[in-house]
mmCIF file of C-alpha atoms in Angstrom:
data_model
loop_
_atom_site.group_PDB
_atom_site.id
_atom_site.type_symbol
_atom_site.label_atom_id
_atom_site.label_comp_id
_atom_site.label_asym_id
_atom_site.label_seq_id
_atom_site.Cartn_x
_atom_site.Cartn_y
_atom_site.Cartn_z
ATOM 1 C CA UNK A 25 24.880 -16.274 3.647
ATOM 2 C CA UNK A 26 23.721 -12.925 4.839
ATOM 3 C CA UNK A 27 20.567 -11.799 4.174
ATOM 4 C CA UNK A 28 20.294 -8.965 1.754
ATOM 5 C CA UNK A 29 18.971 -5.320 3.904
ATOM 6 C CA UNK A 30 15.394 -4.384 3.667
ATOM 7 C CA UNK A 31 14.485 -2.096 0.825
ATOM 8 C CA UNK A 32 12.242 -0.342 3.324
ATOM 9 C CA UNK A 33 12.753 -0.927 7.051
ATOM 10 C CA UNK A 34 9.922 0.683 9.406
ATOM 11 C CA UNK A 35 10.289 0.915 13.109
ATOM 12 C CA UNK A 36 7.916 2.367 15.418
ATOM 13 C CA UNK A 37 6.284 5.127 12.817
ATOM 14 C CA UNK A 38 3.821 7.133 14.308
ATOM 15 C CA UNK A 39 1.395 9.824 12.723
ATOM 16 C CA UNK A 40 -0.500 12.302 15.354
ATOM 17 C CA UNK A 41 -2.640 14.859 13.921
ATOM 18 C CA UNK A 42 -2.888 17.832 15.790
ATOM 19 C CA UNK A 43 -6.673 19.466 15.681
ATOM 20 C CA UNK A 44 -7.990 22.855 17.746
ATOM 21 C CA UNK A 45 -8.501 23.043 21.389
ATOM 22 C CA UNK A 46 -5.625 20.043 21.658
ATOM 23 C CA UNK A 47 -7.383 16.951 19.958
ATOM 24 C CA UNK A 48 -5.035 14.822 18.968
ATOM 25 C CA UNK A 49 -5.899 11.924 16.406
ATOM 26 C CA UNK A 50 -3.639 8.884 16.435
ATOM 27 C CA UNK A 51 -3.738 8.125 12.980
ATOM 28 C CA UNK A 52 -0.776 5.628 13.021
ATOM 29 C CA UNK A 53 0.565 3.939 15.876
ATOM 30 C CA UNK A 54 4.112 2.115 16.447
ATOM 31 C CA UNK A 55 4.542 0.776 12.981
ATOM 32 C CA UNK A 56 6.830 -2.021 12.537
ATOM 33 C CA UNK A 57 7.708 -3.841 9.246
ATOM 34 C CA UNK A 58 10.323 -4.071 6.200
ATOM 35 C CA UNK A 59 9.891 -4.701 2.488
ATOM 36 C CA UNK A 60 12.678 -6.729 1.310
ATOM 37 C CA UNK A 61 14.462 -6.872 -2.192
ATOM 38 C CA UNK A 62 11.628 -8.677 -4.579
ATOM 39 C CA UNK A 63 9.062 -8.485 -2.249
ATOM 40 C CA UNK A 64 5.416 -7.629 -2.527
ATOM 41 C CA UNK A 65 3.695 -6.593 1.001
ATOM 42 C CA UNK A 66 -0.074 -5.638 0.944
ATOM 43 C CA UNK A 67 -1.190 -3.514 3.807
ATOM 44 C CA UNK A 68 -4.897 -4.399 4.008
ATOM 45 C CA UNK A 69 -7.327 -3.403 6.308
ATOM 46 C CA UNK A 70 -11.302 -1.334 6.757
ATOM 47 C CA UNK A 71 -11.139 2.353 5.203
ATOM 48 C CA UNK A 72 -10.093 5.050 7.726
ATOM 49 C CA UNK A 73 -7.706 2.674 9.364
ATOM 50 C CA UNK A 74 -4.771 4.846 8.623
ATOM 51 C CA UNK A 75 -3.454 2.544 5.880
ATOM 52 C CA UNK A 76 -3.347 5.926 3.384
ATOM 53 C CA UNK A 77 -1.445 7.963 6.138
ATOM 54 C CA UNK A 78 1.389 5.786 6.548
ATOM 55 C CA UNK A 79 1.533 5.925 2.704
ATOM 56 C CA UNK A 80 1.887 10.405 2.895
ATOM 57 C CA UNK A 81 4.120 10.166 6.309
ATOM 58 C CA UNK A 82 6.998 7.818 3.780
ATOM 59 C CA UNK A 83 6.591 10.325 1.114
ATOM 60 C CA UNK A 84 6.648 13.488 2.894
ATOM 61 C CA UNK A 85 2.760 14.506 1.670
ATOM 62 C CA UNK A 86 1.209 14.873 5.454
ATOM 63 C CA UNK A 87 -0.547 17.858 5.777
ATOM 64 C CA UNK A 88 1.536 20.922 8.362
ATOM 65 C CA UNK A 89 -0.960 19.841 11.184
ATOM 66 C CA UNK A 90 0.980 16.137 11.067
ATOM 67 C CA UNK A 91 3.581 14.839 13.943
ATOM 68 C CA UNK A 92 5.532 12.040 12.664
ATOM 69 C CA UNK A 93 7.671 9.787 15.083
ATOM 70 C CA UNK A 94 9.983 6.468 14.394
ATOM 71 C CA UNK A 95 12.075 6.317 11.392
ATOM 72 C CA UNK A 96 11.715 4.643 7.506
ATOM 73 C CA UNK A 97 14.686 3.877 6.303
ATOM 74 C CA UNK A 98 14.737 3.828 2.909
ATOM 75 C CA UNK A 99 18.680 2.280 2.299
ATOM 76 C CA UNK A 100 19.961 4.936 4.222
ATOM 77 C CA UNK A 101 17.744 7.732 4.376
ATOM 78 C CA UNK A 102 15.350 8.452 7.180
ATOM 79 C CA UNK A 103 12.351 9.359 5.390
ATOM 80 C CA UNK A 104 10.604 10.871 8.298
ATOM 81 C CA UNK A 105 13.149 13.179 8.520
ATOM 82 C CA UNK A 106 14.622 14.196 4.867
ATOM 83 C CA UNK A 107 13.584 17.553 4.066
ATOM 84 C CA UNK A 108 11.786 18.754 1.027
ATOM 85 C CA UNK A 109 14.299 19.435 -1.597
ATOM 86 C CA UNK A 110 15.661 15.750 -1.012
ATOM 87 C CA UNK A 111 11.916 14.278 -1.124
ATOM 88 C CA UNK A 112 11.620 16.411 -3.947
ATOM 89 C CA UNK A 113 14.396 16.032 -6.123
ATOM 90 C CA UNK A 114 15.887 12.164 -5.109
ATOM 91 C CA UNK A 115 12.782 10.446 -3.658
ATOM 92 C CA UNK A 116 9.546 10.656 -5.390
ATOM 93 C CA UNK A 117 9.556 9.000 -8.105
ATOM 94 C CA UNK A 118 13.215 8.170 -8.772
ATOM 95 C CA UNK A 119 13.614 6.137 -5.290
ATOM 96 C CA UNK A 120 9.063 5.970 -4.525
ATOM 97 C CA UNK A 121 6.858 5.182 -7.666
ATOM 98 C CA UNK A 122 3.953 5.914 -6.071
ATOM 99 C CA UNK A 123 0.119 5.094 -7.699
ATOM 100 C CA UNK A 124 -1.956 7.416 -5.583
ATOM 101 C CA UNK A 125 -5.637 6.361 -4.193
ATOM 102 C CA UNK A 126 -7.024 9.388 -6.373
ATOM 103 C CA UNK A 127 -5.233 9.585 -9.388
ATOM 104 C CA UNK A 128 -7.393 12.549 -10.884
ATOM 105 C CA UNK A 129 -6.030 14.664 -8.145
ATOM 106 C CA UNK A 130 -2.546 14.079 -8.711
ATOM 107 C CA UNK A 131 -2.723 14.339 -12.872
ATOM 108 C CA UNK A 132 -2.012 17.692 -14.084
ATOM 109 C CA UNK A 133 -5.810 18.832 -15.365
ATOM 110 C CA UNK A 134 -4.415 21.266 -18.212
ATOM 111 C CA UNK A 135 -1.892 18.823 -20.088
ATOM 112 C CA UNK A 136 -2.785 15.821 -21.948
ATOM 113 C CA UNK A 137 -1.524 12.115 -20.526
ATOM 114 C CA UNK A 138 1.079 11.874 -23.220
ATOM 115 C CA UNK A 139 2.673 15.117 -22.618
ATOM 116 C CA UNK A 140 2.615 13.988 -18.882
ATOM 117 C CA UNK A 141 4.399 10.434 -19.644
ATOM 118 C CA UNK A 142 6.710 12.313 -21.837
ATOM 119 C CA UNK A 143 7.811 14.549 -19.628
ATOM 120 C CA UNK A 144 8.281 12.257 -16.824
ATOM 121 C CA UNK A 145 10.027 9.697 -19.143
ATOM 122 C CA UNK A 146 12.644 12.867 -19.874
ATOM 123 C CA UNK A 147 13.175 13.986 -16.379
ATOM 124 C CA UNK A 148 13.267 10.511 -14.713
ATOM 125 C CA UNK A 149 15.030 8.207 -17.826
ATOM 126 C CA UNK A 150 16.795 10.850 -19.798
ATOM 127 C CA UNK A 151 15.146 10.069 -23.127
ATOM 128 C CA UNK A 152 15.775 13.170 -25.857
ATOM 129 C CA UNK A 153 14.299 13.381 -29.075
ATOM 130 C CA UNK A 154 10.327 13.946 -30.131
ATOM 131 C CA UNK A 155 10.410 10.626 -31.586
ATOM 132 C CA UNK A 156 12.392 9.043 -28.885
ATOM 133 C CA UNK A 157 9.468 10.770 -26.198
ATOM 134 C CA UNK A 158 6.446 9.720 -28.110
ATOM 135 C CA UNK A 159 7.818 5.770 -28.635
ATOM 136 C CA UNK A 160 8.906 5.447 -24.871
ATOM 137 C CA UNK A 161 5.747 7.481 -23.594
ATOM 138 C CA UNK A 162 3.310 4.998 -25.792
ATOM 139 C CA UNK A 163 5.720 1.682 -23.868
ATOM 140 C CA UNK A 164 4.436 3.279 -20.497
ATOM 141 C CA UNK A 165 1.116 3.410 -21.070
ATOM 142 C CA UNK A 166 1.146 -0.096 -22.805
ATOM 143 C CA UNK A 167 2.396 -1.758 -19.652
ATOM 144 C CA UNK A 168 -0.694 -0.220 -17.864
ATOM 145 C CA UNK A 169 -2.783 -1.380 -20.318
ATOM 146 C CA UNK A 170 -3.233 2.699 -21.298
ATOM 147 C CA UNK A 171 -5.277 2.917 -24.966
ATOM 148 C CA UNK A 172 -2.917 4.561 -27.232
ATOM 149 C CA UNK A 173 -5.839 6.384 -28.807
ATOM 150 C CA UNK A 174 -6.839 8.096 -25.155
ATOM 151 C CA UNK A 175 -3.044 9.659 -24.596
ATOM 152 C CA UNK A 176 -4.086 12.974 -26.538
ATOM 153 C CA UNK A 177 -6.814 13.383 -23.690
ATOM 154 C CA UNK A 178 -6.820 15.532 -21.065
ATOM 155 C CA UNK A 179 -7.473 14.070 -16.997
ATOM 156 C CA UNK A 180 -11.068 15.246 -17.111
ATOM 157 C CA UNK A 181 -11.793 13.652 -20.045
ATOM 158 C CA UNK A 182 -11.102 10.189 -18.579
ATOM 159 C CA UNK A 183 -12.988 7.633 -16.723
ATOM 160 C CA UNK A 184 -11.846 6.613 -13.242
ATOM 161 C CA UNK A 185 -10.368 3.483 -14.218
ATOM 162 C CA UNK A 186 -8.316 5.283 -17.082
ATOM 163 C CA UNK A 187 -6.683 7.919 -14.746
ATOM 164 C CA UNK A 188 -6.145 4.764 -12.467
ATOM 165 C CA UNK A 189 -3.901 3.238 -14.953
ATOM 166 C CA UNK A 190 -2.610 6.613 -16.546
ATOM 167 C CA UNK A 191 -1.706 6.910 -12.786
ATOM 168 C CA UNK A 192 0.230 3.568 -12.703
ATOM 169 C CA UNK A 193 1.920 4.118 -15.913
ATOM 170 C CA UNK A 194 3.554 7.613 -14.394
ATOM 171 C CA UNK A 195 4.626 5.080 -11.189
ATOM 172 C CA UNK A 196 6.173 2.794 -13.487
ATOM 173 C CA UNK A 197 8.412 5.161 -15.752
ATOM 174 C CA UNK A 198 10.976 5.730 -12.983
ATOM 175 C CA UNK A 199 12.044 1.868 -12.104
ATOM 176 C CA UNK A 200 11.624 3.048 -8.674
ATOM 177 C CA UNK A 201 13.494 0.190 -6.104
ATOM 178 C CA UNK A 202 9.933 0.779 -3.894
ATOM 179 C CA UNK A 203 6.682 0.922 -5.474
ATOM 180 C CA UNK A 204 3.901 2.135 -3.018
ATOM 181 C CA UNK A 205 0.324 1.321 -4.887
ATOM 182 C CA UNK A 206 -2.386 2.764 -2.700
ATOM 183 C CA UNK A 207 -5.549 0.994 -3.949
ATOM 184 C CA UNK A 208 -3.804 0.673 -7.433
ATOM 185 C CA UNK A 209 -7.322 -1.304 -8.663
ATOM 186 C CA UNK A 210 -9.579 1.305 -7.906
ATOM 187 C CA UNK A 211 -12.307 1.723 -10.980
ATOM 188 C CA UNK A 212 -10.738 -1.446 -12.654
ATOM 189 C CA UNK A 213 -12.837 -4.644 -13.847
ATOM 190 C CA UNK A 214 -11.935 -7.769 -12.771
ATOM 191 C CA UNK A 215 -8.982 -8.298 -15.871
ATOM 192 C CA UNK A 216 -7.746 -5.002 -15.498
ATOM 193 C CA UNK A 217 -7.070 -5.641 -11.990
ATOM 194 C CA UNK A 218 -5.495 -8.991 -12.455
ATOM 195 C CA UNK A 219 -3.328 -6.999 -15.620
ATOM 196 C CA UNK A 220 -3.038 -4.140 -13.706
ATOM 197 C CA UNK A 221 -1.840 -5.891 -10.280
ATOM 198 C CA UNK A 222 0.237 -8.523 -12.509
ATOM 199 C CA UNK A 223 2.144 -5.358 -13.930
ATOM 200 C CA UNK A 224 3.294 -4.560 -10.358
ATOM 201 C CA UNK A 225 4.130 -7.656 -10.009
ATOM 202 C CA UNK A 226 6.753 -8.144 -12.859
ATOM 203 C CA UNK A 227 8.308 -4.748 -11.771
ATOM 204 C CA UNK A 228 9.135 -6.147 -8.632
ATOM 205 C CA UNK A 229 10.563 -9.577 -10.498
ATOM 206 C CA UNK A 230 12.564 -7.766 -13.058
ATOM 207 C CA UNK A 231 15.618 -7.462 -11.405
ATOM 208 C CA UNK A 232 14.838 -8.904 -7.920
ATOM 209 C CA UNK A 233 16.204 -5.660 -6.110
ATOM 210 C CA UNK A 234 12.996 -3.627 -6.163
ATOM 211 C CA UNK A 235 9.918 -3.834 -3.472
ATOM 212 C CA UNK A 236 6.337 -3.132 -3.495
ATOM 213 C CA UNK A 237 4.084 -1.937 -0.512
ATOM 214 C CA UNK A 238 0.577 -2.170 -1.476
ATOM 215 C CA UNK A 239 -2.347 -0.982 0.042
ATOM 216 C CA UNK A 240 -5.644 -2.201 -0.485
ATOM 217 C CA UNK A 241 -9.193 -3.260 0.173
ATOM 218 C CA UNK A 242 -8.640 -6.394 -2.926
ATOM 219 C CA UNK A 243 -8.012 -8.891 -1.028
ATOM 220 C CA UNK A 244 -8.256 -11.094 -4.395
ATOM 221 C CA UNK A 245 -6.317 -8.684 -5.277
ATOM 222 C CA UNK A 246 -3.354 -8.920 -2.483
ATOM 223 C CA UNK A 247 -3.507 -13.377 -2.547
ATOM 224 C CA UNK A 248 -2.683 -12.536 -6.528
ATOM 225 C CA UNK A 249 0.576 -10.797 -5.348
ATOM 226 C CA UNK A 250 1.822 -10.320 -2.341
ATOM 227 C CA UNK A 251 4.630 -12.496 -0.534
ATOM 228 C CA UNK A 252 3.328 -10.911 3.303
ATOM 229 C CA UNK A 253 0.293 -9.547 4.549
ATOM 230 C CA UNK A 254 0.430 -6.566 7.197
ATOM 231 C CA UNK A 255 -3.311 -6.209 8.552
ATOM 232 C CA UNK A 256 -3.642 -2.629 10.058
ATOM 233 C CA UNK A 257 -6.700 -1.942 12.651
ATOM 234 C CA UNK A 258 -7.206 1.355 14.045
ATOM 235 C CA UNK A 259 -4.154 2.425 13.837
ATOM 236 C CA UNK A 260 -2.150 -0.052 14.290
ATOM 237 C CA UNK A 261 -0.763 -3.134 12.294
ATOM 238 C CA UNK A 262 -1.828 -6.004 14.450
ATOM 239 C CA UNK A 263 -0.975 -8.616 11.922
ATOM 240 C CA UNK A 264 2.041 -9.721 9.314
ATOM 241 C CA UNK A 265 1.645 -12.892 7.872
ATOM 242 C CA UNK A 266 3.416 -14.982 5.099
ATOM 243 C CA UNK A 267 0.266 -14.623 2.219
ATOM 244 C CA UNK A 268 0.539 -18.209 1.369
ATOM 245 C CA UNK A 269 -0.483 -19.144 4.897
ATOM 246 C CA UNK A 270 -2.835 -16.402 5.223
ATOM 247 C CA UNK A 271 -5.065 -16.903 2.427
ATOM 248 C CA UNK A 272 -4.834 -20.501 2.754
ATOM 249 C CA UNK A 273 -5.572 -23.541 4.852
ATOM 250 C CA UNK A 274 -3.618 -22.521 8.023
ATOM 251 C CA UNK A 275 -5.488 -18.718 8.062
ATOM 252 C CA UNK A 276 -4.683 -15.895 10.067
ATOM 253 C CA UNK A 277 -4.838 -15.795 13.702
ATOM 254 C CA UNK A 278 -5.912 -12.626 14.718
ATOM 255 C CA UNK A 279 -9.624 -12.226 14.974
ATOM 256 C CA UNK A 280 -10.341 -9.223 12.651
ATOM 257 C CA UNK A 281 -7.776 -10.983 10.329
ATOM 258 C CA UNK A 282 -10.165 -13.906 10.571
ATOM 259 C CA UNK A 283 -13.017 -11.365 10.024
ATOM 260 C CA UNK A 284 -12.036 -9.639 7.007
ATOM 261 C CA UNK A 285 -11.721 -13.097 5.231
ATOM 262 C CA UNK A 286 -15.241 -14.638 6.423
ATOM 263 C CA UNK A 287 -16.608 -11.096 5.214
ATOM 264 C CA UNK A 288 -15.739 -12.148 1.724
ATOM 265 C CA UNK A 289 -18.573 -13.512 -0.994
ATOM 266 C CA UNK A 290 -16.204 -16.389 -1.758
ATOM 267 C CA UNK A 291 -16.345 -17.824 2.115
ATOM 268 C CA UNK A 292 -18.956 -17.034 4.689
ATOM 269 C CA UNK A 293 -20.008 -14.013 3.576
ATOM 270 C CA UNK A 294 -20.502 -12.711 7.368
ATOM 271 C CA UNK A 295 -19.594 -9.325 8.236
ATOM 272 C CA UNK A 296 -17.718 -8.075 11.114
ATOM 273 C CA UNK A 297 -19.987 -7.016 13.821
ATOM 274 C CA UNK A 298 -20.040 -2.834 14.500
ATOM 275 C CA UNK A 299 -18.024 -0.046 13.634
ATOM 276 C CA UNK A 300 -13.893 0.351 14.005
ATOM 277 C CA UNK A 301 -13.284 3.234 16.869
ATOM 278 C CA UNK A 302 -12.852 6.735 16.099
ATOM 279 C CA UNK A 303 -8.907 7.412 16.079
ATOM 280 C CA UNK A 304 -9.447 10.332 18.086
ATOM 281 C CA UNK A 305 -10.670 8.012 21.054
ATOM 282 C CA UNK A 306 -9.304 5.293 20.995
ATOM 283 C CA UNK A 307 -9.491 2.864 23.736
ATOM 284 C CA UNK A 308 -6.427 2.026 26.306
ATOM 285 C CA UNK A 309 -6.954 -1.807 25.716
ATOM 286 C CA UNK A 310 -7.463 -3.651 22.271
ATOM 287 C CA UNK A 311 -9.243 -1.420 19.971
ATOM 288 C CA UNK A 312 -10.900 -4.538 18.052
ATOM 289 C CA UNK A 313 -12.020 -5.675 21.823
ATOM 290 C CA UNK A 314 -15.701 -4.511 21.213
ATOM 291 C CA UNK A 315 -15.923 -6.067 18.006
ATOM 292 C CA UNK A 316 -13.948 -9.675 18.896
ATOM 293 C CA UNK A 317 -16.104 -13.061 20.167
ATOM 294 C CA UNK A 318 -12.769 -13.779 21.991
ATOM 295 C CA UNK A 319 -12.624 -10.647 24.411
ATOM 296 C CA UNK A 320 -11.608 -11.267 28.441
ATOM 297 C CA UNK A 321 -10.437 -9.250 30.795
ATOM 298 C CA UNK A 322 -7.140 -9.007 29.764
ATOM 299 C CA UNK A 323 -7.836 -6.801 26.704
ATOM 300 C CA UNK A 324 -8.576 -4.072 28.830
ATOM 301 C CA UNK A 325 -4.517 -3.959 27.937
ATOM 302 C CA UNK A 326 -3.098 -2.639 25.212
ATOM 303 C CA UNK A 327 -1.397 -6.428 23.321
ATOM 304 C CA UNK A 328 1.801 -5.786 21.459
ATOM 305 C CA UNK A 329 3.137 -7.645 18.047
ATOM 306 C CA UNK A 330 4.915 -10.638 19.590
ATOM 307 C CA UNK A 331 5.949 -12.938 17.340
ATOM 308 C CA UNK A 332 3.022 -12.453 14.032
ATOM 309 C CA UNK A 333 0.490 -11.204 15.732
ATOM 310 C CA UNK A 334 -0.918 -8.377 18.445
ATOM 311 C CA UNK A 335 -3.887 -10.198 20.320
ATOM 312 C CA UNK A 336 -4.117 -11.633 23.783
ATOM 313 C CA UNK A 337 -6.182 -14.513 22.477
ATOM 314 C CA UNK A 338 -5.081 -15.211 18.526
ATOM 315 C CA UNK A 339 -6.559 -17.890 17.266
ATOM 316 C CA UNK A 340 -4.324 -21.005 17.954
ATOM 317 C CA UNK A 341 -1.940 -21.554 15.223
ATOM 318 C CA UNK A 342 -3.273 -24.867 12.395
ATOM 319 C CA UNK A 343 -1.133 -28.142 12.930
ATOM 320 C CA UNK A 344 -0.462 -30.529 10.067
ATOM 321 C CA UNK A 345 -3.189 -32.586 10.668
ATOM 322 C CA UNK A 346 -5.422 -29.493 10.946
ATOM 323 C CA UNK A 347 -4.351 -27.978 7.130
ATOM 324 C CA UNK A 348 -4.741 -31.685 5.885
ATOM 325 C CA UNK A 349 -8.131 -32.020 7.285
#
């Protein structure tokens, strides 16, 4: 049988940001991955790791300043390269449902969230009728666990957590084929983020042709969901891993993989020694190099993805008797 394509196939995306007197900040580097049909990736990794970029370069929201590289197919559209009207009018929303990191920027401050749902239900569903608005509009917020009785307010009358899922209601109208969350639990308690993240979930499930990419700093949060984990360090993804095995007995192998878990509460509770490197300088070797217990002389070289990981010395891969142990 042949497998089915990708709903999002990424090859060797790159984001430079152009600054004055030349700088250049390297804000992505050589991204490889796909999302396939009823998948769930979650693209994890420390803030300012360019996890967030990536997100704007396959939507078209990088700032003028922004040179983009590779290509991100999306079926058959490059999304690096479709202009704006196509972004515009056939993308966003209708092809993306996208739940932004900052959902109070991106609701519409003068208009309450039910005039909001309503209009996107009309534009992106073709629902007529006042009463036909008003009963789809309320089914959107529902799924995003929305309180009917806050839909006549206004953005700025909301907490954080409510624009967060007035945000993921507006992602969810469309039945987008990819759904890109960017921190989709931000301001959420515990059961709101399991609801919330759950939600995502069964939009990906409900006809087993849609995808989600989502980003995030939950890693409770990304074991819940995800299928594959893409680990992103400065730049660069230097891990994808089947979830199952990553959160589990057999682990990652890459070091900072390895780091991020022991960092959690839940296990060792030992953070990752120093700081990430500042994209505008980054090193010519590993960038994780003056952070990893496993550095030699070798990672004065830049290591590639081979295989699952991008690390001259990943940790060696669990046997049986290992897992069992």
């Amino acid at each position: 049988m042949t497998e089915r394509p990708p709903v999002l196939s990424v090859r060797g995306l790159s984001v430079r940001f152009l600054l004055p007197g030349g700088r250049r900040i390297a804000a992505v580097t050589d991204a490889h991955f796909d999302v396939a049909p009823g998948e769930c990736l979650a693209l994890i990794g420390e803030s300012g790791c360019g996890k967030s970029v990536l997100a704007s370069a396959l939507l078209g929201l990088l700032p003028a300043n922004a040179q983009t590289a590779g290509r991100a197919l999306l079926g058959d559209l490059d999304l690096l390269t479709a202009d704006e009207r196509t972004l515009a009018r056939t993308v966003r929303g209708r092809r993306i449902g996208l739940v932004p990191q900052s959902p109070a920027a991106h609701l519409t401050p003068v208009r309450t969230i039910r005039s909001q749902l309503e209009e996107t239900v009309a534009e992106l569903r073709g629902v007529r009728g006042r009463a036909a608005l008003r009963e789809a509009a309320e089914q959107a917020a529902e799924r995003a666990a929305f309180p009917p009785d806050h839909l006549d307010r206004h953005p700025h009358e909301l907490s954080g957590g409510l624009a967060q899922r007035a945000a993921t209601a507006l992602a969810l109208v469309g039945g987008a084929p990819l759904l890109l969350a960017d921190e989709p639990t931000t301001g959420l308690d515990r059961d709101l983020v399991d609801r919330t993240v759950d939600e995502l979930r069964r939009h990906v499930d409900a006809d087993g042709d849609r995808a989600l990419l989502m980003i995030t700093h939950d890693l409770a949060a990304a074991e819940r969901v995800a299928d594959r984990v893409a680990v992103m360090y400065a730049g660069r993804i230097v891990e994808l891993a089947d979830a199952q095995a990553f959160f589990g007995a057999q682990g990652p192998r890459h070091p900072y993989s390895r780091g991020l878990l022991e960092a959690l509460p839940d296990r060792a509770f030992t953070p990752i020694p120093g700081l990430p490197p500042e994209l505008g300088d980054l090193p010519d070797g590993c960038a994780f190099a003056p952070r990893c217990e496993r550095t030699t002389g070798a990672c004065t070289t830049l290591p590639l993805l081979t295989g699952s990981v991008a690390c001259h010395h990943p940790v060696p891969a669990a046997t049986p008797e290992d897992i069992r142990a």
